[in-house]
């Protein structure tokens, strides 16, 4: 009985085991098929990409090759900056008197010359100053006459010397008071020869009006409690303020020259000199302000314009270079064509750097010294497409 039971049990378990093995075998087969398909798809993509970068051309001998070289070049640093007025050439126009603006003769954006009348002010303060001056004139005239009379009387022995000295002292004080009143009028900007409460505010220097805080008919306060009326900036010389990262500051020195290109005029190369390197870094950007002083007699640069400054060090560095014609710029990438034997060439992506004045371009990665590439990449690419 025991044997029969065990056989029966074995017979019942055999189909289940076989079914489980078949299920496992089916799943493994499916996974193997999926893996094979994925592998085949990846292989196809790689092969397709490889075929796209392989170029076959007839008569390859018509396209000369050049050898990748290494040369010593001056280290270069490019930074961005912005044009700003020279604060040493920026002047505030102030009024020493209070009153009312009766006429505006210069406005925001105007070019003015030194001494040019910019504003007329009707000032009660000046009117009072002229009144005091006229009183001082009368007092001085009276004191002088008293002195003349005292000198005459003293010469005849009619008065004591003490009375003569008192008259002399009064005359001296009257003269001082008159001179003080006259000086006050001159300080306030009025003309002694033309008594009038109207004061002319003149430009203290030549330049462009970049700020205006007064309009016709408005009240003008004195220098103690009023903002400046105008701001004049002389743009014959300007600054370019550049942001240089702290790990690049060692490449910039006081007195160094830099080439400056404005975003507005990228083909124009200007020249500036480093006059200041900030002692304090911006805690957010970790940059220091480097100030370039620029000649702007042509008035090409305007405050607020963006610029790119190029600093060149006096130390040389070894760099990999190729002719600039050997590099093809396509779809925001740099390419060269490298021979692989016979008519086959490989289109190779590289990372190109700056272009030098002698027609060479720096190669940052993708090529090494001694590599051979096509000398004229654009001509080669056009020939390959048209064949």
Short mmCIF file of C-alpha atoms in Angstrom, two decimals:
data_model
loop_
_atom_site.label_atom_id
_atom_site.label_comp_id
_atom_site.label_asym_id
_atom_site.label_seq_id
_atom_site.Cartn_x
_atom_site.Cartn_y
_atom_site.Cartn_z
CA UNK A 1 0.00 0.00 0.00
CA UNK A 2 2.78 2.39 0.80
CA UNK A 3 4.43 1.85 -2.58
CA UNK A 4 1.17 2.43 -4.41
CA UNK A 5 0.56 5.67 -2.58
CA UNK A 6 4.03 7.01 -3.31
CA UNK A 7 3.72 6.08 -6.97
CA UNK A 8 0.41 7.79 -7.15
CA UNK A 9 1.86 10.91 -5.63
CA UNK A 10 4.77 10.92 -8.03
CA UNK A 11 2.44 10.55 -10.96
CA UNK A 12 0.41 13.55 -9.79
CA UNK A 13 3.49 15.77 -9.42
CA UNK A 14 5.10 14.97 -12.77
CA UNK A 15 2.69 17.00 -14.98
CA UNK A 16 2.96 20.01 -12.69
CA UNK A 17 6.76 19.92 -12.81
CA UNK A 18 6.80 19.58 -16.55
CA UNK A 19 4.41 22.52 -16.91
CA UNK A 20 6.60 24.69 -14.70
CA UNK A 21 9.72 23.80 -16.70
CA UNK A 22 7.95 24.62 -19.95
CA UNK A 23 6.85 27.98 -18.57
CA UNK A 24 10.40 28.79 -17.52
CA UNK A 25 11.70 27.75 -20.92
CA UNK A 26 9.12 29.96 -22.67
CA UNK A 27 10.01 33.03 -20.59
CA UNK A 28 13.73 32.52 -21.14
CA UNK A 29 13.15 32.23 -24.87
CA UNK A 30 11.14 35.46 -24.91
CA UNK A 31 13.80 37.31 -22.87
CA UNK A 32 16.51 36.04 -25.17
CA UNK A 33 14.55 37.27 -28.19
CA UNK A 34 14.03 40.72 -26.58
CA UNK A 35 17.73 40.99 -25.69
CA UNK A 36 18.67 40.00 -29.21
CA UNK A 37 16.35 42.64 -30.70
CA UNK A 38 17.71 45.36 -28.38
CA UNK A 39 21.28 44.41 -29.18
CA UNK A 40 20.54 44.40 -32.89
CA UNK A 41 18.88 47.86 -32.69
CA UNK A 42 21.85 49.34 -30.83
CA UNK A 43 24.23 47.81 -33.34
CA UNK A 44 22.22 49.28 -36.22
CA UNK A 45 22.30 52.75 -34.65
CA UNK A 46 26.05 52.60 -34.08
CA UNK A 47 26.67 51.34 -37.59
CA UNK A 48 24.40 54.05 -39.01
CA UNK A 49 26.24 56.77 -37.07
CA UNK A 50 29.56 55.33 -38.20
CA UNK A 51 28.43 55.32 -41.83
CA UNK A 52 27.33 58.96 -41.57
CA UNK A 53 30.82 59.99 -40.48
CA UNK A 54 32.56 58.03 -43.26
CA UNK A 55 33.04 59.94 -46.49
CA UNK A 56 34.30 58.42 -49.74
CA UNK A 57 35.48 60.80 -52.42
CA UNK A 58 36.88 60.48 -55.90
CA UNK A 59 40.39 61.76 -56.53
CA UNK A 60 41.43 62.28 -52.89
CA UNK A 61 44.82 63.45 -54.13
CA UNK A 62 43.17 66.77 -55.08
CA UNK A 63 42.76 67.62 -51.40
CA UNK A 64 46.09 68.26 -49.67
CA UNK A 65 46.60 67.26 -46.06
CA UNK A 66 48.15 69.17 -43.17
CA UNK A 67 49.80 67.93 -40.01
CA UNK A 68 48.49 68.90 -36.58
CA UNK A 69 51.20 70.88 -34.77
CA UNK A 70 51.99 72.33 -31.38
CA UNK A 71 53.13 75.93 -30.97
CA UNK A 72 53.95 78.34 -28.18
CA UNK A 73 51.28 81.05 -27.95
CA UNK A 74 50.52 83.81 -25.47
CA UNK A 75 47.97 82.94 -22.80
CA UNK A 76 44.63 84.63 -23.37
CA UNK A 77 41.69 85.49 -21.13
CA UNK A 78 38.29 86.70 -22.35
CA UNK A 79 35.81 88.34 -19.97
CA UNK A 80 32.61 90.32 -20.31
CA UNK A 81 32.14 93.92 -19.23
CA UNK A 82 29.95 96.99 -19.48
CA UNK A 83 30.74 100.58 -20.49
CA UNK A 84 30.40 103.13 -17.66
CA UNK A 85 31.13 106.86 -17.31
CA UNK A 86 34.43 107.92 -15.78
CA UNK A 87 33.41 109.21 -12.33
CA UNK A 88 36.37 111.59 -12.37
CA UNK A 89 34.75 113.23 -15.40
CA UNK A 90 31.22 113.31 -13.96
CA UNK A 91 30.14 116.63 -12.41
CA UNK A 92 27.04 117.59 -10.44
CA UNK A 93 25.41 120.94 -11.26
CA UNK A 94 24.18 122.59 -8.05
CA UNK A 95 22.51 125.85 -7.10
CA UNK A 96 23.88 127.93 -4.25
CA UNK A 97 20.60 129.86 -3.99
CA UNK A 98 16.97 128.97 -3.55
CA UNK A 99 14.17 130.31 -5.70
CA UNK A 100 12.08 129.44 -8.73
CA UNK A 101 13.29 128.14 -12.09
CA UNK A 102 12.11 130.65 -14.68
CA UNK A 103 13.90 129.32 -17.79
CA UNK A 104 15.52 125.98 -18.71
CA UNK A 105 18.17 126.37 -21.41
CA UNK A 106 19.62 122.85 -21.38
CA UNK A 107 17.90 119.49 -21.10
CA UNK A 108 18.61 115.82 -20.59
CA UNK A 109 20.81 114.43 -23.37
CA UNK A 110 22.11 117.83 -24.55
CA UNK A 111 25.80 118.49 -25.12
CA UNK A 112 26.97 121.55 -23.17
CA UNK A 113 30.18 123.57 -23.05
CA UNK A 114 31.92 124.81 -19.94
CA UNK A 115 30.40 128.16 -18.88
CA UNK A 116 27.21 127.68 -20.90
CA UNK A 117 24.02 128.96 -19.19
CA UNK A 118 21.82 126.00 -18.29
CA UNK A 119 19.18 127.51 -16.01
CA UNK A 120 17.80 130.87 -14.80
CA UNK A 121 16.55 131.17 -11.21
CA UNK A 122 14.54 134.02 -9.68
CA UNK A 123 15.96 134.14 -6.16
CA UNK A 124 14.65 136.24 -3.22
CA UNK A 125 17.92 135.41 -1.51
CA UNK A 126 19.87 137.26 -4.19
CA UNK A 127 17.48 140.20 -4.01
CA UNK A 128 18.17 140.42 -0.27
CA UNK A 129 21.90 140.19 -0.90
CA UNK A 130 21.75 143.16 -3.30
CA UNK A 131 19.77 145.10 -0.73
CA UNK A 132 22.45 144.44 1.90
CA UNK A 133 25.14 145.43 -0.59
CA UNK A 134 23.48 148.75 -1.32
CA UNK A 135 23.17 149.46 2.41
CA UNK A 136 26.84 148.63 2.86
CA UNK A 137 27.69 151.03 0.03
CA UNK A 138 25.79 153.82 1.79
CA UNK A 139 27.42 153.04 5.15
CA UNK A 140 30.88 152.98 3.57
CA UNK A 141 30.26 156.34 1.86
CA UNK A 142 29.07 157.90 5.13
CA UNK A 143 32.06 156.50 7.07
CA UNK A 144 34.50 157.85 4.46
CA UNK A 145 32.99 161.33 4.66
CA UNK A 146 33.14 161.23 8.45
CA UNK A 147 36.80 160.28 8.26
CA UNK A 148 37.55 163.16 5.86
CA UNK A 149 35.82 165.60 8.21
CA UNK A 150 37.64 164.23 11.27
CA UNK A 151 41.03 164.52 9.53
CA UNK A 152 40.29 168.17 8.68
CA UNK A 153 39.22 168.98 12.23
CA UNK A 154 42.19 167.18 13.73
CA UNK A 155 44.58 169.14 11.50
CA UNK A 156 43.13 172.37 12.95
CA UNK A 157 43.25 171.00 16.50
CA UNK A 158 39.48 171.01 16.84
CA UNK A 159 39.19 167.33 17.93
CA UNK A 160 41.32 164.92 19.89
CA UNK A 161 43.35 162.13 18.30
CA UNK A 162 41.03 159.61 19.90
CA UNK A 163 38.12 160.96 17.84
CA UNK A 164 40.21 160.68 14.67
CA UNK A 165 41.07 157.07 15.44
CA UNK A 166 37.39 156.25 16.03
CA UNK A 167 36.52 157.69 12.60
CA UNK A 168 39.31 155.66 10.98
CA UNK A 169 38.05 152.50 12.68
CA UNK A 170 34.48 153.13 11.53
CA UNK A 171 35.67 153.66 7.95
CA UNK A 172 37.66 150.42 8.01
CA UNK A 173 34.69 148.42 9.29
CA UNK A 174 32.42 149.93 6.64
CA UNK A 175 34.86 148.88 3.90
CA UNK A 176 34.98 145.31 5.27
CA UNK A 177 31.19 145.14 5.39
CA UNK A 178 30.97 146.38 1.80
CA UNK A 179 33.49 143.82 0.56
CA UNK A 180 31.69 141.04 2.45
CA UNK A 181 28.36 141.97 0.87
CA UNK A 182 29.95 142.06 -2.59
CA UNK A 183 31.60 138.68 -2.07
CA UNK A 184 28.30 137.16 -1.00
CA UNK A 185 26.69 138.29 -4.25
CA UNK A 186 29.53 136.80 -6.28
CA UNK A 187 29.26 133.50 -4.39
CA UNK A 188 25.53 133.33 -5.09
CA UNK A 189 26.30 133.66 -8.79
CA UNK A 190 24.94 137.16 -9.42
CA UNK A 191 26.65 140.05 -11.21
CA UNK A 192 27.52 143.14 -9.16
CA UNK A 193 27.27 145.35 -12.23
CA UNK A 194 23.73 144.17 -13.04
CA UNK A 195 21.64 144.12 -9.87
CA UNK A 196 18.89 141.56 -10.45
CA UNK A 197 17.31 138.66 -8.55
CA UNK A 198 17.81 136.46 -11.66
CA UNK A 199 20.76 134.07 -11.24
CA UNK A 200 22.40 132.17 -14.11
CA UNK A 201 23.43 128.57 -13.42
CA UNK A 202 26.33 127.73 -15.74
CA UNK A 203 27.88 124.41 -16.76
CA UNK A 204 30.99 123.74 -14.65
CA UNK A 205 32.47 121.52 -17.39
CA UNK A 206 31.83 120.34 -20.93
CA UNK A 207 29.98 117.09 -21.54
CA UNK A 208 26.59 115.42 -21.89
CA UNK A 209 23.67 115.96 -19.52
CA UNK A 210 22.89 112.47 -18.17
CA UNK A 211 20.54 113.53 -15.36
CA UNK A 212 18.00 116.36 -14.94
CA UNK A 213 16.07 117.02 -11.73
CA UNK A 214 14.50 120.42 -12.49
CA UNK A 215 11.77 121.67 -14.82
CA UNK A 216 10.46 125.13 -15.67
CA UNK A 217 8.50 126.86 -12.91
CA UNK A 218 9.50 124.46 -10.15
CA UNK A 219 11.02 125.56 -6.89
CA UNK A 220 14.76 125.27 -6.42
CA UNK A 221 16.29 124.90 -3.00
CA UNK A 222 19.78 125.78 -1.94
CA UNK A 223 22.69 123.35 -1.93
CA UNK A 224 22.03 122.39 1.69
CA UNK A 225 18.68 120.67 1.17
CA UNK A 226 18.26 120.08 -2.55
CA UNK A 227 19.43 117.35 -4.96
CA UNK A 228 21.63 118.27 -7.88
CA UNK A 229 19.89 120.09 -10.73
CA UNK A 230 21.83 118.32 -13.49
CA UNK A 231 24.61 115.77 -13.90
CA UNK A 232 27.17 116.29 -16.66
CA UNK A 233 29.35 113.41 -17.87
CA UNK A 234 32.35 113.82 -20.15
CA UNK A 235 32.37 110.77 -22.45
CA UNK A 236 35.66 111.59 -24.17
CA UNK A 237 37.10 108.94 -21.85
CA UNK A 238 35.07 106.08 -20.36
CA UNK A 239 35.49 102.96 -18.26
CA UNK A 240 34.81 99.34 -19.13
CA UNK A 241 34.06 97.40 -15.94
CA UNK A 242 34.84 93.69 -16.36
CA UNK A 243 33.94 90.74 -14.12
CA UNK A 244 36.93 88.42 -13.59
CA UNK A 245 36.62 85.19 -11.60
CA UNK A 246 38.95 84.77 -8.65
CA UNK A 247 40.78 81.82 -10.24
CA UNK A 248 41.59 84.06 -13.26
CA UNK A 249 42.76 87.17 -11.39
CA UNK A 250 46.39 86.05 -11.55
CA UNK A 251 46.27 86.63 -15.33
CA UNK A 252 45.37 90.33 -14.97
CA UNK A 253 47.77 93.03 -13.75
CA UNK A 254 47.67 96.79 -13.31
CA UNK A 255 48.88 98.50 -16.47
CA UNK A 256 48.04 95.55 -18.75
CA UNK A 257 46.45 96.38 -22.08
CA UNK A 258 43.31 94.65 -23.34
CA UNK A 259 41.47 94.42 -26.64
CA UNK A 260 37.84 95.46 -26.30
CA UNK A 261 35.04 94.55 -28.70
CA UNK A 262 31.58 96.03 -28.30
CA UNK A 263 28.58 93.78 -28.89
CA UNK A 264 27.16 96.59 -31.04
CA UNK A 265 30.29 96.78 -33.23
CA UNK A 266 31.92 93.32 -33.03
CA UNK A 267 34.33 94.03 -35.90
CA UNK A 268 35.83 97.13 -34.22
CA UNK A 269 38.80 96.43 -31.95
CA UNK A 270 39.43 99.05 -29.26
CA UNK A 271 42.25 99.26 -26.74
CA UNK A 272 42.10 99.87 -23.00
CA UNK A 273 44.41 99.75 -20.02
CA UNK A 274 43.82 98.25 -16.57
CA UNK A 275 43.68 101.08 -14.02
CA UNK A 276 42.14 99.27 -11.06
CA UNK A 277 41.50 95.74 -9.75
CA UNK A 278 38.89 95.57 -6.99
CA UNK A 279 40.11 94.47 -3.57
CA UNK A 280 36.73 92.98 -2.66
CA UNK A 281 35.05 90.12 -4.55
CA UNK A 282 31.34 89.81 -5.15
CA UNK A 283 30.26 87.13 -2.62
CA UNK A 284 27.60 85.76 -4.98
CA UNK A 285 29.47 85.49 -8.29
CA UNK A 286 33.00 85.26 -6.83
CA UNK A 287 34.22 87.86 -9.32
CA UNK A 288 36.26 91.04 -8.97
CA UNK A 289 35.67 94.24 -10.92
CA UNK A 290 38.56 95.08 -13.25
CA UNK A 291 38.46 98.65 -14.58
CA UNK A 292 39.72 99.52 -18.05
CA UNK A 293 40.25 103.15 -19.03
CA UNK A 294 39.32 103.80 -22.65
CA UNK A 295 39.72 106.71 -25.05
CA UNK A 296 36.32 107.57 -26.51
CA UNK A 297 37.02 110.71 -28.51
CA UNK A 298 35.02 109.16 -31.38
CA UNK A 299 32.00 108.83 -29.03
CA UNK A 300 31.57 105.25 -30.25
CA UNK A 301 31.03 103.85 -26.76
CA UNK A 302 27.91 104.66 -24.80
CA UNK A 303 27.22 104.04 -21.13
CA UNK A 304 25.56 100.66 -20.58
CA UNK A 305 26.90 98.96 -23.72
CA UNK A 306 28.09 95.36 -23.29
CA UNK A 307 31.64 94.50 -24.29
CA UNK A 308 34.13 91.64 -24.38
CA UNK A 309 37.68 92.29 -23.18
CA UNK A 310 40.62 90.07 -24.16
CA UNK A 311 43.70 90.03 -21.93
CA UNK A 312 46.93 88.56 -23.26
CA UNK A 313 49.61 87.42 -20.85
CA UNK A 314 53.34 87.84 -21.47
CA UNK A 315 53.93 84.13 -20.72
CA UNK A 316 53.72 81.57 -23.54
CA UNK A 317 51.87 78.24 -23.42
CA UNK A 318 52.12 75.17 -25.67
CA UNK A 319 48.93 74.66 -27.68
CA UNK A 320 47.75 72.27 -30.40
CA UNK A 321 46.91 74.19 -33.59
CA UNK A 322 45.64 73.59 -37.13
CA UNK A 323 44.92 75.94 -40.04
CA UNK A 324 41.60 77.67 -39.55
CA UNK A 325 40.50 76.42 -42.99
CA UNK A 326 40.84 72.81 -41.79
CA UNK A 327 37.94 73.22 -39.35
CA UNK A 328 34.33 73.03 -40.56
CA UNK A 329 31.69 74.68 -38.38
CA UNK A 330 28.43 72.76 -38.85
CA UNK A 331 25.34 72.60 -36.61
CA UNK A 332 27.15 74.39 -33.77
CA UNK A 333 29.90 71.78 -33.82
CA UNK A 334 33.46 71.74 -35.16
CA UNK A 335 34.55 69.01 -37.59
CA UNK A 336 37.68 67.93 -39.44
CA UNK A 337 38.23 65.25 -42.09
CA UNK A 338 40.82 62.60 -41.29
CA UNK A 339 42.06 60.15 -43.98
CA UNK A 340 41.57 56.42 -43.38
CA UNK A 341 43.25 55.14 -46.52
CA UNK A 342 42.31 55.33 -50.17
CA UNK A 343 39.14 57.30 -50.87
CA UNK A 344 37.81 56.93 -47.31
CA UNK A 345 37.84 59.84 -44.86
CA UNK A 346 36.35 60.09 -41.40
CA UNK A 347 34.44 63.18 -40.31
CA UNK A 348 35.76 63.74 -36.81
CA UNK A 349 34.21 66.05 -34.22
CA UNK A 350 36.69 68.22 -32.30
CA UNK A 351 36.55 71.04 -29.79
CA UNK A 352 38.08 74.14 -31.35
CA UNK A 353 39.32 77.17 -29.45
CA UNK A 354 40.42 80.67 -30.32
CA UNK A 355 41.62 81.82 -33.73
CA UNK A 356 45.06 83.41 -33.93
CA UNK A 357 46.09 86.28 -36.17
CA UNK A 358 48.38 84.07 -38.30
CA UNK A 359 45.48 81.94 -39.57
CA UNK A 360 45.80 79.11 -37.05
CA UNK A 361 43.11 77.84 -34.69
CA UNK A 362 43.55 76.17 -31.34
CA UNK A 363 42.34 72.57 -30.89
CA UNK A 364 41.23 71.81 -27.34
CA UNK A 365 40.35 68.12 -27.87
CA UNK A 366 39.83 65.52 -30.58
CA UNK A 367 43.24 65.73 -32.31
CA UNK A 368 46.84 65.24 -31.31
CA UNK A 369 50.20 66.38 -32.68
CA UNK A 370 51.15 64.50 -35.84
CA UNK A 371 47.60 63.70 -36.97
CA UNK A 372 46.84 64.28 -40.65
CA UNK A 373 43.67 66.12 -41.71
CA UNK A 374 42.29 67.76 -44.86
CA UNK A 375 43.64 71.30 -45.26
CA UNK A 376 40.37 72.82 -46.57
CA UNK A 377 37.39 71.24 -44.83
CA UNK A 378 34.71 73.36 -46.52
CA UNK A 379 35.98 72.64 -50.04
CA UNK A 380 36.24 68.93 -49.23
CA UNK A 381 32.70 68.83 -47.80
CA UNK A 382 31.22 70.56 -50.85
CA UNK A 383 33.03 68.19 -53.22
CA UNK A 384 31.76 65.16 -51.30
CA UNK A 385 28.14 66.37 -51.49
CA UNK A 386 28.28 67.21 -55.20
CA UNK A 387 29.91 64.05 -56.49
#
